[in-house]
mmCIF file of C-alpha atoms and ligand atoms in Angstrom:
data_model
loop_
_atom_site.group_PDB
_atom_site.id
_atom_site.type_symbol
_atom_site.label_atom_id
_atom_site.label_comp_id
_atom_site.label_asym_id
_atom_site.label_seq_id
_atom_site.Cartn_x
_atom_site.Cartn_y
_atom_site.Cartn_z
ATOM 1 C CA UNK Y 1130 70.183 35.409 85.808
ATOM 2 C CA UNK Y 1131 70.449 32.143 84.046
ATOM 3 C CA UNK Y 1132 67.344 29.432 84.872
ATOM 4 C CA UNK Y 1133 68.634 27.705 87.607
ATOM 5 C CA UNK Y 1134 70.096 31.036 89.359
ATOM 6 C CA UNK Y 1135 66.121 31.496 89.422
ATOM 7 C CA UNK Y 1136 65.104 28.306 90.672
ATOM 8 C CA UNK Y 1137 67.388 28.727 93.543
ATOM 9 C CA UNK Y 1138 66.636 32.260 94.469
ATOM 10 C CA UNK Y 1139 62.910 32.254 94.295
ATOM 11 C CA UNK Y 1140 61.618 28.745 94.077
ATOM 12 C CA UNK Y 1141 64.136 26.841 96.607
ATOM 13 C CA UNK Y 1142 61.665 28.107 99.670
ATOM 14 C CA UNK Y 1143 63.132 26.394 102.649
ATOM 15 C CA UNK Y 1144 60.311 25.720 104.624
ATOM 16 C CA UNK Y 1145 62.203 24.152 107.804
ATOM 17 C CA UNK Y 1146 63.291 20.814 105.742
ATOM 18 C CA UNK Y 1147 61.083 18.199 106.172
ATOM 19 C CA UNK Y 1148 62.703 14.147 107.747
ATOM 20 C CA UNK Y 1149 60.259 13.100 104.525
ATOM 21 C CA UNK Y 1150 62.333 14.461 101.580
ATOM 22 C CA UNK Y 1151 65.843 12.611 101.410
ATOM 23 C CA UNK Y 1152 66.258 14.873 98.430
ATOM 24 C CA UNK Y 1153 64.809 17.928 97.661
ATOM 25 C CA UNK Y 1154 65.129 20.016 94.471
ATOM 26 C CA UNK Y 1155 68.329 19.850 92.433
ATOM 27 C CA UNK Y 1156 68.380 16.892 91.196
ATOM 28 C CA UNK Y 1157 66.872 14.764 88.533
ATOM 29 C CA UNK Y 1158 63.877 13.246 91.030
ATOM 30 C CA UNK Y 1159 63.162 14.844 94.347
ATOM 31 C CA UNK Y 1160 62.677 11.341 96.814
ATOM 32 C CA UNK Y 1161 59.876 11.174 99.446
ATOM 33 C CA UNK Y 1162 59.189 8.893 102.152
ATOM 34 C CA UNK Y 1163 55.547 8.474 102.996
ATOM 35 C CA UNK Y 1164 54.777 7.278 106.649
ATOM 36 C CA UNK Y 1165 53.843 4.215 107.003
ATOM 37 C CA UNK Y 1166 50.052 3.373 107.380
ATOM 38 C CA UNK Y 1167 49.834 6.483 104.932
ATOM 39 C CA UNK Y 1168 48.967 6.905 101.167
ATOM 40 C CA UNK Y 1169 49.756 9.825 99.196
ATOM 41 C CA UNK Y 1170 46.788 11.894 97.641
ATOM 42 C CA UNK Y 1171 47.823 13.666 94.570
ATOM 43 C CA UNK Y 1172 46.235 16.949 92.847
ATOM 44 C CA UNK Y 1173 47.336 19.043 90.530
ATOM 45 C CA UNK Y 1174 46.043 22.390 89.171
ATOM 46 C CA UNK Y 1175 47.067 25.439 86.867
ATOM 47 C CA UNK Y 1176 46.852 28.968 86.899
ATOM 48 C CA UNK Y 1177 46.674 30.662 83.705
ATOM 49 C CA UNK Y 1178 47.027 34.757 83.221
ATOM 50 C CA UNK Y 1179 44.592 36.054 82.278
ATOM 51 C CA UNK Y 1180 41.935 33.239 82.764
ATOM 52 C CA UNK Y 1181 42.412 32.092 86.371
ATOM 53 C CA UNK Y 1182 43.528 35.629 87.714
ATOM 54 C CA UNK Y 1183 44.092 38.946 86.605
ATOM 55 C CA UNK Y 1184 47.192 39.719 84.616
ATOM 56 C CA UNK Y 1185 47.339 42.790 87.504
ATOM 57 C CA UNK Y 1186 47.161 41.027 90.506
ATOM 58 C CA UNK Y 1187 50.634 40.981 92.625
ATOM 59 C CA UNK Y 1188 52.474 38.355 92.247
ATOM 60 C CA UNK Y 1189 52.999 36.912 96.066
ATOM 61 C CA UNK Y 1190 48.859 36.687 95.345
ATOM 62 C CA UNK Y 1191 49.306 34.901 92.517
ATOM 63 C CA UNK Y 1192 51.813 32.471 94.744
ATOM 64 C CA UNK Y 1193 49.302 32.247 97.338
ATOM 65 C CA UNK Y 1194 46.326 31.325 95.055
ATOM 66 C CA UNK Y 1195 48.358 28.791 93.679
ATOM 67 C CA UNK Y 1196 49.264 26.808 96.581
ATOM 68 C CA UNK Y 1197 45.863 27.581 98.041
ATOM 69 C CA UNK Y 1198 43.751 25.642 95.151
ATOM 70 C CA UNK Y 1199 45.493 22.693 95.031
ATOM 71 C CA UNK Y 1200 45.999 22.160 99.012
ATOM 72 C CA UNK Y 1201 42.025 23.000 98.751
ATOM 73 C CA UNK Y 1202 41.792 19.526 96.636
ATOM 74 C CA UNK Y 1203 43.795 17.995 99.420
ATOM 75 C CA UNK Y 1204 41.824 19.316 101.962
ATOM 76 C CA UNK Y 1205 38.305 17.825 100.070
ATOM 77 C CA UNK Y 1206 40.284 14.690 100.647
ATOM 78 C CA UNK Y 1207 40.786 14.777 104.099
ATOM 79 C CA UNK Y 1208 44.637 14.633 103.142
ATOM 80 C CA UNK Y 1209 47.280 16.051 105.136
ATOM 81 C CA UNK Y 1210 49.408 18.475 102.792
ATOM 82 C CA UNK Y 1211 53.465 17.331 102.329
ATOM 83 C CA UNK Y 1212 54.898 18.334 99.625
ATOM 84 C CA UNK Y 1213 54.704 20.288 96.241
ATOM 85 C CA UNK Y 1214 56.169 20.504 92.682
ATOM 86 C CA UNK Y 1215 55.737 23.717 91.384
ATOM 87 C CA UNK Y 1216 56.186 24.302 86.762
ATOM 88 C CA UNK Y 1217 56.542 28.159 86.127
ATOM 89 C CA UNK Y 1218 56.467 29.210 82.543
ATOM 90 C CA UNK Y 1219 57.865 33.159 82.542
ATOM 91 C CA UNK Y 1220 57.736 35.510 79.667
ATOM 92 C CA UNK Y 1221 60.594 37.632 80.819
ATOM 93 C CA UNK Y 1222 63.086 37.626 84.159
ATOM 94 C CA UNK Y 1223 61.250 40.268 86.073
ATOM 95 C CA UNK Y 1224 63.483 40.436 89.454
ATOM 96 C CA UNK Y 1225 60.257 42.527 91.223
ATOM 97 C CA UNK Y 1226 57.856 40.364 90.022
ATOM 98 C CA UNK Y 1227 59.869 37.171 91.464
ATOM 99 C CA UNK Y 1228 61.126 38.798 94.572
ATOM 100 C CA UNK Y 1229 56.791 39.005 95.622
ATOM 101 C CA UNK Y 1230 56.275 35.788 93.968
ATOM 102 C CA UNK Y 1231 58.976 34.286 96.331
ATOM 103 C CA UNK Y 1232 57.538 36.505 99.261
ATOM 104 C CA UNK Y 1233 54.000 34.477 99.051
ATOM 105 C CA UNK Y 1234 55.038 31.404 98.154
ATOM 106 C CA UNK Y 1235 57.265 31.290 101.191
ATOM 107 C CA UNK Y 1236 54.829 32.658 103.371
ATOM 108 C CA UNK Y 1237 51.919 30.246 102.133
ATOM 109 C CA UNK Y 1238 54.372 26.708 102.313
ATOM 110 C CA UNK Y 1239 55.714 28.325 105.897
ATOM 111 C CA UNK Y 1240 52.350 28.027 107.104
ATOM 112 C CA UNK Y 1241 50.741 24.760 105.902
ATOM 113 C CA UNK Y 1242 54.602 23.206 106.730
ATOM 114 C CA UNK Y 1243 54.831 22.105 103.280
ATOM 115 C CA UNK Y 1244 57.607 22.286 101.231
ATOM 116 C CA UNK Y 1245 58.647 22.730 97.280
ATOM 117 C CA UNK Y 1246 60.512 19.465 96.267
ATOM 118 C CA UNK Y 1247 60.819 20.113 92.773
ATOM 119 C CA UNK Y 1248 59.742 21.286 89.467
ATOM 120 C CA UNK Y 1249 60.275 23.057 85.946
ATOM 121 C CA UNK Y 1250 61.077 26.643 84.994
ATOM 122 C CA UNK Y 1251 60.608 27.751 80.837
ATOM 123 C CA UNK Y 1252 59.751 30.619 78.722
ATOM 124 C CA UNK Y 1253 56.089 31.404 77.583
ATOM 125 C CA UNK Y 1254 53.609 33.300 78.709
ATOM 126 C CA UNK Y 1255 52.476 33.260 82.486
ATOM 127 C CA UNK Y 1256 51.526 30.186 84.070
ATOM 128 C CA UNK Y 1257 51.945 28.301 87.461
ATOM 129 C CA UNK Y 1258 51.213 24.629 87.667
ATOM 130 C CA UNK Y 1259 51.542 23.205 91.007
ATOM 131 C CA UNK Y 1260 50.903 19.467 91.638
ATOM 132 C CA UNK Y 1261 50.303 18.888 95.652
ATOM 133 C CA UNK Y 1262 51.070 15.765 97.703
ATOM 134 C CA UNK Y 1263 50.048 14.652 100.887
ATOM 135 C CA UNK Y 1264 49.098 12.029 103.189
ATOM 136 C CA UNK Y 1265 45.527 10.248 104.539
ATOM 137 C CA UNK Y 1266 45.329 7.193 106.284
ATOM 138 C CA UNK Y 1267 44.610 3.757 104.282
ATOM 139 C CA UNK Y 1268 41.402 3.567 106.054
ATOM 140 C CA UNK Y 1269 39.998 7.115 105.594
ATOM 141 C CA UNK Y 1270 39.583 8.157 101.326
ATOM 142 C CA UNK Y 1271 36.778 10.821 100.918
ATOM 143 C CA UNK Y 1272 34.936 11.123 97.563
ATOM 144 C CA UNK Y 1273 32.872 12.880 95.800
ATOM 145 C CA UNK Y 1274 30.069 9.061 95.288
ATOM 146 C CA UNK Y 1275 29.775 8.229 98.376
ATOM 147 C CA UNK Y 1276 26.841 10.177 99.180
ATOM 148 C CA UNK Y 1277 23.137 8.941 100.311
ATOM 149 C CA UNK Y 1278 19.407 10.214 99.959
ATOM 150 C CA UNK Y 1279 18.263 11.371 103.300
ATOM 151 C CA UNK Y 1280 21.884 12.778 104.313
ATOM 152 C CA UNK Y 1281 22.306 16.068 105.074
ATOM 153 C CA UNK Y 1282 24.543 18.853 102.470
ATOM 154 C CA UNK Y 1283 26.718 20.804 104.994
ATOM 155 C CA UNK Y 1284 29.450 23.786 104.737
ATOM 156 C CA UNK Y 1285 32.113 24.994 106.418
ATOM 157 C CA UNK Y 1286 31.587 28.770 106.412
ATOM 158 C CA UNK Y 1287 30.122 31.513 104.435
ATOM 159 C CA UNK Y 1288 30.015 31.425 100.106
ATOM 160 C CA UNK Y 1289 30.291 33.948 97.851
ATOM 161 C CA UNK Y 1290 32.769 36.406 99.227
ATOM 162 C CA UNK Y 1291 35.339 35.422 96.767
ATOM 163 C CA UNK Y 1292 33.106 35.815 93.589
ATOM 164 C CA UNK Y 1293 31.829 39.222 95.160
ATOM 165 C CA UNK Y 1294 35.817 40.037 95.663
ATOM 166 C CA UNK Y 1295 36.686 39.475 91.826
ATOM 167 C CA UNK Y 1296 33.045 41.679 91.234
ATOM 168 C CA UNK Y 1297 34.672 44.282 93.469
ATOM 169 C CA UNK Y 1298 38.740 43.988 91.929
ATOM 170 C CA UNK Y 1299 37.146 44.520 88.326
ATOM 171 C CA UNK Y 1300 35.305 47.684 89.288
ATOM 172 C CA UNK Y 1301 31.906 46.105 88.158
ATOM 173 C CA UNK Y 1302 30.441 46.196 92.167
ATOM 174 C CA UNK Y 1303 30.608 49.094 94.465
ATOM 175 C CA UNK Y 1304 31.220 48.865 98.276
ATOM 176 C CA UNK Y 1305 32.903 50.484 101.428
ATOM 177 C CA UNK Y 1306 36.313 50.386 101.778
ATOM 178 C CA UNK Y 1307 35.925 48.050 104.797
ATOM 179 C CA UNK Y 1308 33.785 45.618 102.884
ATOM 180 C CA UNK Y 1309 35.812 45.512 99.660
ATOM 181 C CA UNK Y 1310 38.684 44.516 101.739
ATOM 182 C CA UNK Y 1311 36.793 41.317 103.130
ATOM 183 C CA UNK Y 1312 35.690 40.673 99.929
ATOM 184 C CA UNK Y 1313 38.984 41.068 98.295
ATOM 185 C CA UNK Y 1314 40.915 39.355 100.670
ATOM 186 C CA UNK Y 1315 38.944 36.191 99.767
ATOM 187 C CA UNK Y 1316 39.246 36.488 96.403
ATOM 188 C CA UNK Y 1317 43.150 37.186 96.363
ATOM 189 C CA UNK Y 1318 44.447 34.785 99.646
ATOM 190 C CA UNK Y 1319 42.125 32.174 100.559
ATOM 191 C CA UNK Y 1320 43.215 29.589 102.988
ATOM 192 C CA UNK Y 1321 42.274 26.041 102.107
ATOM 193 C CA UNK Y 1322 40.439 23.998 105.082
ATOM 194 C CA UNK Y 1323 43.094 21.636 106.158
ATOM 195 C CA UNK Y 1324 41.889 21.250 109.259
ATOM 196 C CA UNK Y 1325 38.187 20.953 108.377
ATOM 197 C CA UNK Y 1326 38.747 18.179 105.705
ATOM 198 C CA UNK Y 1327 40.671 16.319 108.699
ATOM 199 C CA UNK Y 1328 38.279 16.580 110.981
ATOM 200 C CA UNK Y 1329 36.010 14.874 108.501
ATOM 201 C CA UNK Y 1330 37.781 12.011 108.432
ATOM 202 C CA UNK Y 1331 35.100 9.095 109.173
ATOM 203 C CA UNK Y 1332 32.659 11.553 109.472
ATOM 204 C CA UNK Y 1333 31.498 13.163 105.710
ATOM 205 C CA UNK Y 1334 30.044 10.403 103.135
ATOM 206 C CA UNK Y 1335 31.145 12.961 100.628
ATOM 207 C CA UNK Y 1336 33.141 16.054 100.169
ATOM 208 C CA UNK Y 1337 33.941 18.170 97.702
ATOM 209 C CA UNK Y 1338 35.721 22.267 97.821
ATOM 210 C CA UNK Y 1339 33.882 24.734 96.905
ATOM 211 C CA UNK Y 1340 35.926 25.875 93.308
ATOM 212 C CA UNK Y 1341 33.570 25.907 90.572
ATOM 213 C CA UNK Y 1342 30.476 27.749 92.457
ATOM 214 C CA UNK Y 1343 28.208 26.180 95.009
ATOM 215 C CA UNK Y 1344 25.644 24.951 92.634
ATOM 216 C CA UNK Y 1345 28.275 23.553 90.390
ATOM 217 C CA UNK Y 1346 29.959 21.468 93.423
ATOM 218 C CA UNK Y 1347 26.543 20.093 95.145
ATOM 219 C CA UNK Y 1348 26.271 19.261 91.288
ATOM 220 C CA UNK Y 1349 29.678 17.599 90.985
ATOM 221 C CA UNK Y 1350 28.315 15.458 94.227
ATOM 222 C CA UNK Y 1351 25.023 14.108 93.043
ATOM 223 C CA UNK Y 1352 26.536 13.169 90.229
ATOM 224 C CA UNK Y 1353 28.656 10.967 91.441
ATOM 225 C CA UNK Y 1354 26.649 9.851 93.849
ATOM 226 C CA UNK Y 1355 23.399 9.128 91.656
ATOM 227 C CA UNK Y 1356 21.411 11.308 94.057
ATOM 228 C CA UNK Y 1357 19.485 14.533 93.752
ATOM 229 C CA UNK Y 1358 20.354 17.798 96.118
ATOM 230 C CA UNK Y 1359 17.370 19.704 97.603
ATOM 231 C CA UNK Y 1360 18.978 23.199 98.695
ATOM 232 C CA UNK Y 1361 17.602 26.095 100.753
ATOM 233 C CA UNK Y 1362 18.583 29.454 100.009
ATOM 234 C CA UNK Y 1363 17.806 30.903 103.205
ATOM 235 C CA UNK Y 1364 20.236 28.462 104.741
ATOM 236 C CA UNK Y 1365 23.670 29.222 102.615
ATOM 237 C CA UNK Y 1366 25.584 31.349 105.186
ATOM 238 C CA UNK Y 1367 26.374 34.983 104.328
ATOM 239 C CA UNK Y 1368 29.475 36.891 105.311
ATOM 240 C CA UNK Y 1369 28.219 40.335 106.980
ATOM 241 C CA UNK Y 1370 30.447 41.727 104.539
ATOM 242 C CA UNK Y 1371 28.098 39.947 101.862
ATOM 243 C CA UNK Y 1372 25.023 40.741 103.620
ATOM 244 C CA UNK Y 1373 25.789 44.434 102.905
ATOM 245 C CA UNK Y 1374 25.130 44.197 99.250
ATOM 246 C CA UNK Y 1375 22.271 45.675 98.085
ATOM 247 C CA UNK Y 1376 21.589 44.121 94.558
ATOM 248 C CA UNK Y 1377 20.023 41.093 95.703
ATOM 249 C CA UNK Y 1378 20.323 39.252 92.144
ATOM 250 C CA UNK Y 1379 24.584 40.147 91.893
ATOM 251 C CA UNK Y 1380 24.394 38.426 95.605
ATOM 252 C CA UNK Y 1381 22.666 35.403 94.530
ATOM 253 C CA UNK Y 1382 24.404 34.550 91.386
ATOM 254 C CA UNK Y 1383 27.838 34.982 93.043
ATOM 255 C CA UNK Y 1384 26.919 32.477 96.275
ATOM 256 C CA UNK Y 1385 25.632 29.863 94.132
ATOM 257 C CA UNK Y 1386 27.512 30.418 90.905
ATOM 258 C CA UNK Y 1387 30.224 32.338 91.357
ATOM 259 C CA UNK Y 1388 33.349 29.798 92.791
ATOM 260 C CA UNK Y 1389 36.946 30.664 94.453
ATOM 261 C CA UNK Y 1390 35.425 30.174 97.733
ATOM 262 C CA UNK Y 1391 37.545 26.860 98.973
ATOM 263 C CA UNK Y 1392 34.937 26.162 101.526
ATOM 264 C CA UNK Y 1393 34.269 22.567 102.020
ATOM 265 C CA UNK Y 1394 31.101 21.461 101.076
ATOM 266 C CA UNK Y 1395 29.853 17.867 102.339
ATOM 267 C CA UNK Y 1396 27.181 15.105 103.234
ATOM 268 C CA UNK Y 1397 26.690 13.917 106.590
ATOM 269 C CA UNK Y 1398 24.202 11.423 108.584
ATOM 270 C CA UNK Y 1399 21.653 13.502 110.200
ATOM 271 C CA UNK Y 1400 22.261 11.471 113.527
ATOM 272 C CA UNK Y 1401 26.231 12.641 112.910
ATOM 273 C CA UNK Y 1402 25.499 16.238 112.603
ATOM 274 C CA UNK Y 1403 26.129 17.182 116.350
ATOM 275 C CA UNK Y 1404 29.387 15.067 116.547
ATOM 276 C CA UNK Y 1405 29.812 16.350 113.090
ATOM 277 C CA UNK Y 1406 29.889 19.660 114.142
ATOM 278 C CA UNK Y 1407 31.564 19.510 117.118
ATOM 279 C CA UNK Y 1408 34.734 18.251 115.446
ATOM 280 C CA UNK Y 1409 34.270 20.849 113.257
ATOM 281 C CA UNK Y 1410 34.230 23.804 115.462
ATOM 282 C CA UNK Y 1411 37.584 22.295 117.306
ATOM 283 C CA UNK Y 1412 39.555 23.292 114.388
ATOM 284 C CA UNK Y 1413 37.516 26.691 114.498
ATOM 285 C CA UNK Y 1414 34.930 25.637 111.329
ATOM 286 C CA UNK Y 1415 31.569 25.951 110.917
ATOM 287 C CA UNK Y 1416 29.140 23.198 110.261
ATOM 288 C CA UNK Y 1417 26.255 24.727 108.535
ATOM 289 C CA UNK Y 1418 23.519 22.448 107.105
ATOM 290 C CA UNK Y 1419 22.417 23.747 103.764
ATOM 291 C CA UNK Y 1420 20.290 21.148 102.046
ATOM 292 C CA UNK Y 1421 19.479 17.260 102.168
ATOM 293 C CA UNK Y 1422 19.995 14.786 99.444
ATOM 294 C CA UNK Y 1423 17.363 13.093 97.983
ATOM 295 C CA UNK Y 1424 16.467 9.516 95.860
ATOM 296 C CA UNK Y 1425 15.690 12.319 92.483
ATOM 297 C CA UNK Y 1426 17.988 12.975 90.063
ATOM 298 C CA UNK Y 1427 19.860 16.962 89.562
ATOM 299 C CA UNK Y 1428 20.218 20.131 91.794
ATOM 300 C CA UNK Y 1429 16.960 21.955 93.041
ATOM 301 C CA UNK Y 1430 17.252 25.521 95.293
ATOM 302 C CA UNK Y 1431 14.529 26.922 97.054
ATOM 303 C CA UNK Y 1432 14.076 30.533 98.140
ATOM 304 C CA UNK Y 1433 11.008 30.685 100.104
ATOM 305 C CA UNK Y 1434 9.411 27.815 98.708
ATOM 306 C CA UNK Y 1435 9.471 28.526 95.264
ATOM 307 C CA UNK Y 1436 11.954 27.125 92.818
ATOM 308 C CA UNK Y 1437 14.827 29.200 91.717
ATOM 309 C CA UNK Y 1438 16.049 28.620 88.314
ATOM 310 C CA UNK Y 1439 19.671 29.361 86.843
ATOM 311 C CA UNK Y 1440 20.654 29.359 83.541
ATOM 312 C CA UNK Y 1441 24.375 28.567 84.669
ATOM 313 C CA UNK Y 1442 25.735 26.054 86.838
ATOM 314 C CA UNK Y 1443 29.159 27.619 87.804
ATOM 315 C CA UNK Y 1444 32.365 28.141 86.097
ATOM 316 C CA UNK Y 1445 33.729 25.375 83.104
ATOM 317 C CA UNK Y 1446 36.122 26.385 80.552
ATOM 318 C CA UNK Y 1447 34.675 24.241 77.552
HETATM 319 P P1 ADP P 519 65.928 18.548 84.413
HETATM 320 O O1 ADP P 519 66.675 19.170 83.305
HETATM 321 O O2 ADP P 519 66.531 17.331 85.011
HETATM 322 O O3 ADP P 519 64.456 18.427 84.116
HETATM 323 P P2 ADP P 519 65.584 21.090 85.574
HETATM 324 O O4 ADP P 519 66.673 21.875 84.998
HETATM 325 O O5 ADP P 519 64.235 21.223 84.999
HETATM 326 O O6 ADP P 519 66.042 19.591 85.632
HETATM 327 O O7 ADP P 519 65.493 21.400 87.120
HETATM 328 C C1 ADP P 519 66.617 21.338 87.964
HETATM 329 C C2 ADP P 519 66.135 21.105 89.390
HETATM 330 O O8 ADP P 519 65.404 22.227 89.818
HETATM 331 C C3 ADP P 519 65.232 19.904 89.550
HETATM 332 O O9 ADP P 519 65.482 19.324 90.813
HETATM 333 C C4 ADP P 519 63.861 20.502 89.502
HETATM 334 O O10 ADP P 519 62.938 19.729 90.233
HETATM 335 C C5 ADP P 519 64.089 21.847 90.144
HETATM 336 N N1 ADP P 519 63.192 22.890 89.619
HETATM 337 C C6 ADP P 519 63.120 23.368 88.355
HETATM 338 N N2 ADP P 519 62.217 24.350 88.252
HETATM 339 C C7 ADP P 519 61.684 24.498 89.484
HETATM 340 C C8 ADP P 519 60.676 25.340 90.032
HETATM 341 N N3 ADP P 519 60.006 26.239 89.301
HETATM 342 N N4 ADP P 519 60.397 25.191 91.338
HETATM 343 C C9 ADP P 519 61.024 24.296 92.087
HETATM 344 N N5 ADP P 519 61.985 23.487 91.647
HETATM 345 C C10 ADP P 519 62.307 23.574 90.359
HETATM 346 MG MG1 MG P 520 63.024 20.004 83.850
#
């Protein structure tokens, strides 16, 4: 199969040709039309084998994950996914390979009505680069500043499953069959929170998804927002798949370190919480209060009072 055999057997994924793209791939520029009243919100990400997942790990997973993170970045911006361009660097033609590759990524841009407009295809080792587009209103842009002492730090839903999941898929935790599959199915196909970071529109004074690890992202927040983050540990909702684990300090490094968890995490008025999380529960989220930002500088857990102290924030590859 010659390069652009492969772009049009496993990358073309017709997903139900959206009015927006007067030309699609196969040419030198794909053209989009954003609505008007719109802007388009940008993000791009890359998934390296071997450092972002598991050389192993099937490859309509690998499609999944890929489309998954960067719609996540969307969703943190309240953005409404459109399109994406999608650079795949291949070491060989491997038809099986492809064929699940193609399976996932069709599946994944079926269901978030995206489509693939474009892209790149070379030789090298294993990599997927997608770059996501999509849409939020010219009055709605959510950030990571805009955050205020006093405010609330919310979620959408439990943390840690994924990091648990990748503890699970390299042998180095234990579990039930029934539990590893919960925690492996988070790990492998999360689903971004389109719906959430929509329904935050107007609402959040900051959001940010939950990649790096909790800690890491509340982090990534009071930074920008030259504020300090007071969190409670008996707060941070726990899948009853993670409540099952016994070792207690595995379980608390993976829920505030460990990241993959594409949950939304964000600041809210206290007097918004209720409306907050009514909106929320619409689109069938959670709205889980998990700390309060203060006028202090840096991140600061409590379990029970006491301090806890980390030696690592989350995950950074320099
Ligand atoms: P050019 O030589 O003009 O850069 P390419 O040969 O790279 O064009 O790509 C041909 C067409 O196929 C373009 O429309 C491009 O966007 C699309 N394309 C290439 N690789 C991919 C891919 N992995 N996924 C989706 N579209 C792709
Ligand atoms: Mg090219």
């Amino acid at each position: 199969m010659n390069e652009f055999e492969i772009i049009d057997r496993y990358f073309a994924v017709d997903s139900g040709k959206r009015k927006d793209v007067l030309k699609g791939i196969g040419d030198d520029c794909a053209l989009l039309k954003v609505p008007r009243g719109q802007r388009l919100a940008v993000s791009m990400d890359t998934l390296i084998s071997g450092v972002h997942f598991l050389p192993e790990t099937n490859a309509a997973d690998v499609a999944h994950k890929a489309v998954a993170v960067n719609l996540s970045d969307l969703s943190a911006a309240g953005a409404e996914p459109a399109w994406i361009t999608l650079s795949m660097t291949l070491p060989e033609y491997n038809e099986d390979w492809l064929e699940s590759f193609h399976i996932g990524l069709k599946r994944i841009v079926n269901f978030f009505g995206v489509q693939v407009v474009g892209g790149d295809t070379c030789r090298g080792p294993l990599s997927i680069t997608i770059q996501a587009h999509g849409f939020v209103p010219e009055t709605v842009f959510h950030t990571r500043s805009g955050a205020q002492p006093g405010q609330l730090i919310c979620v959408t839903g439990p943390i840690g499953d994924a990091a648990l999941g990748l503890k699970v898929a390299q042998n180095e935790l234990q579990v039930p069959p029934n539990v590893a599959s919960q925690l492996l199915k988070k790990y492998f196909t999360p689903y971004p929170k389109i719906a959430a970071g929509i329904a935050l529109r107007g609402r959040a004074s900051a959001v940010i998804d939950i990649s790096d690890g909790l800690l890491a992202d509340v982090f990534h927040i009071s930074e920008s927002s030259n504020v300090g983050a007071l969190l409670r540990w008996d707060k941070i909702p726990l899948s009853a798949a993670a409540q099952t684990i016994d070792d207690k300090i595995l379980l608390k490094k993976a829920v505030l370190s460990g990241g993959d968890d594409y949950e939304l995490c964000f600041t809210v008025n206290e007097d918004d919480l209720e409306a907050t999380r009514h909106a929320l529960e619409t689109v069938g989220n959670e709205c889980i209060p998990i700390g309060r930002l203060t006028g202090k500088s840096g991140v600061k857990i409590l379990d029970n009072k006491q301090e806890m102290t980390f030696d690592e924030l989350g995950y950074t590859h320099f």
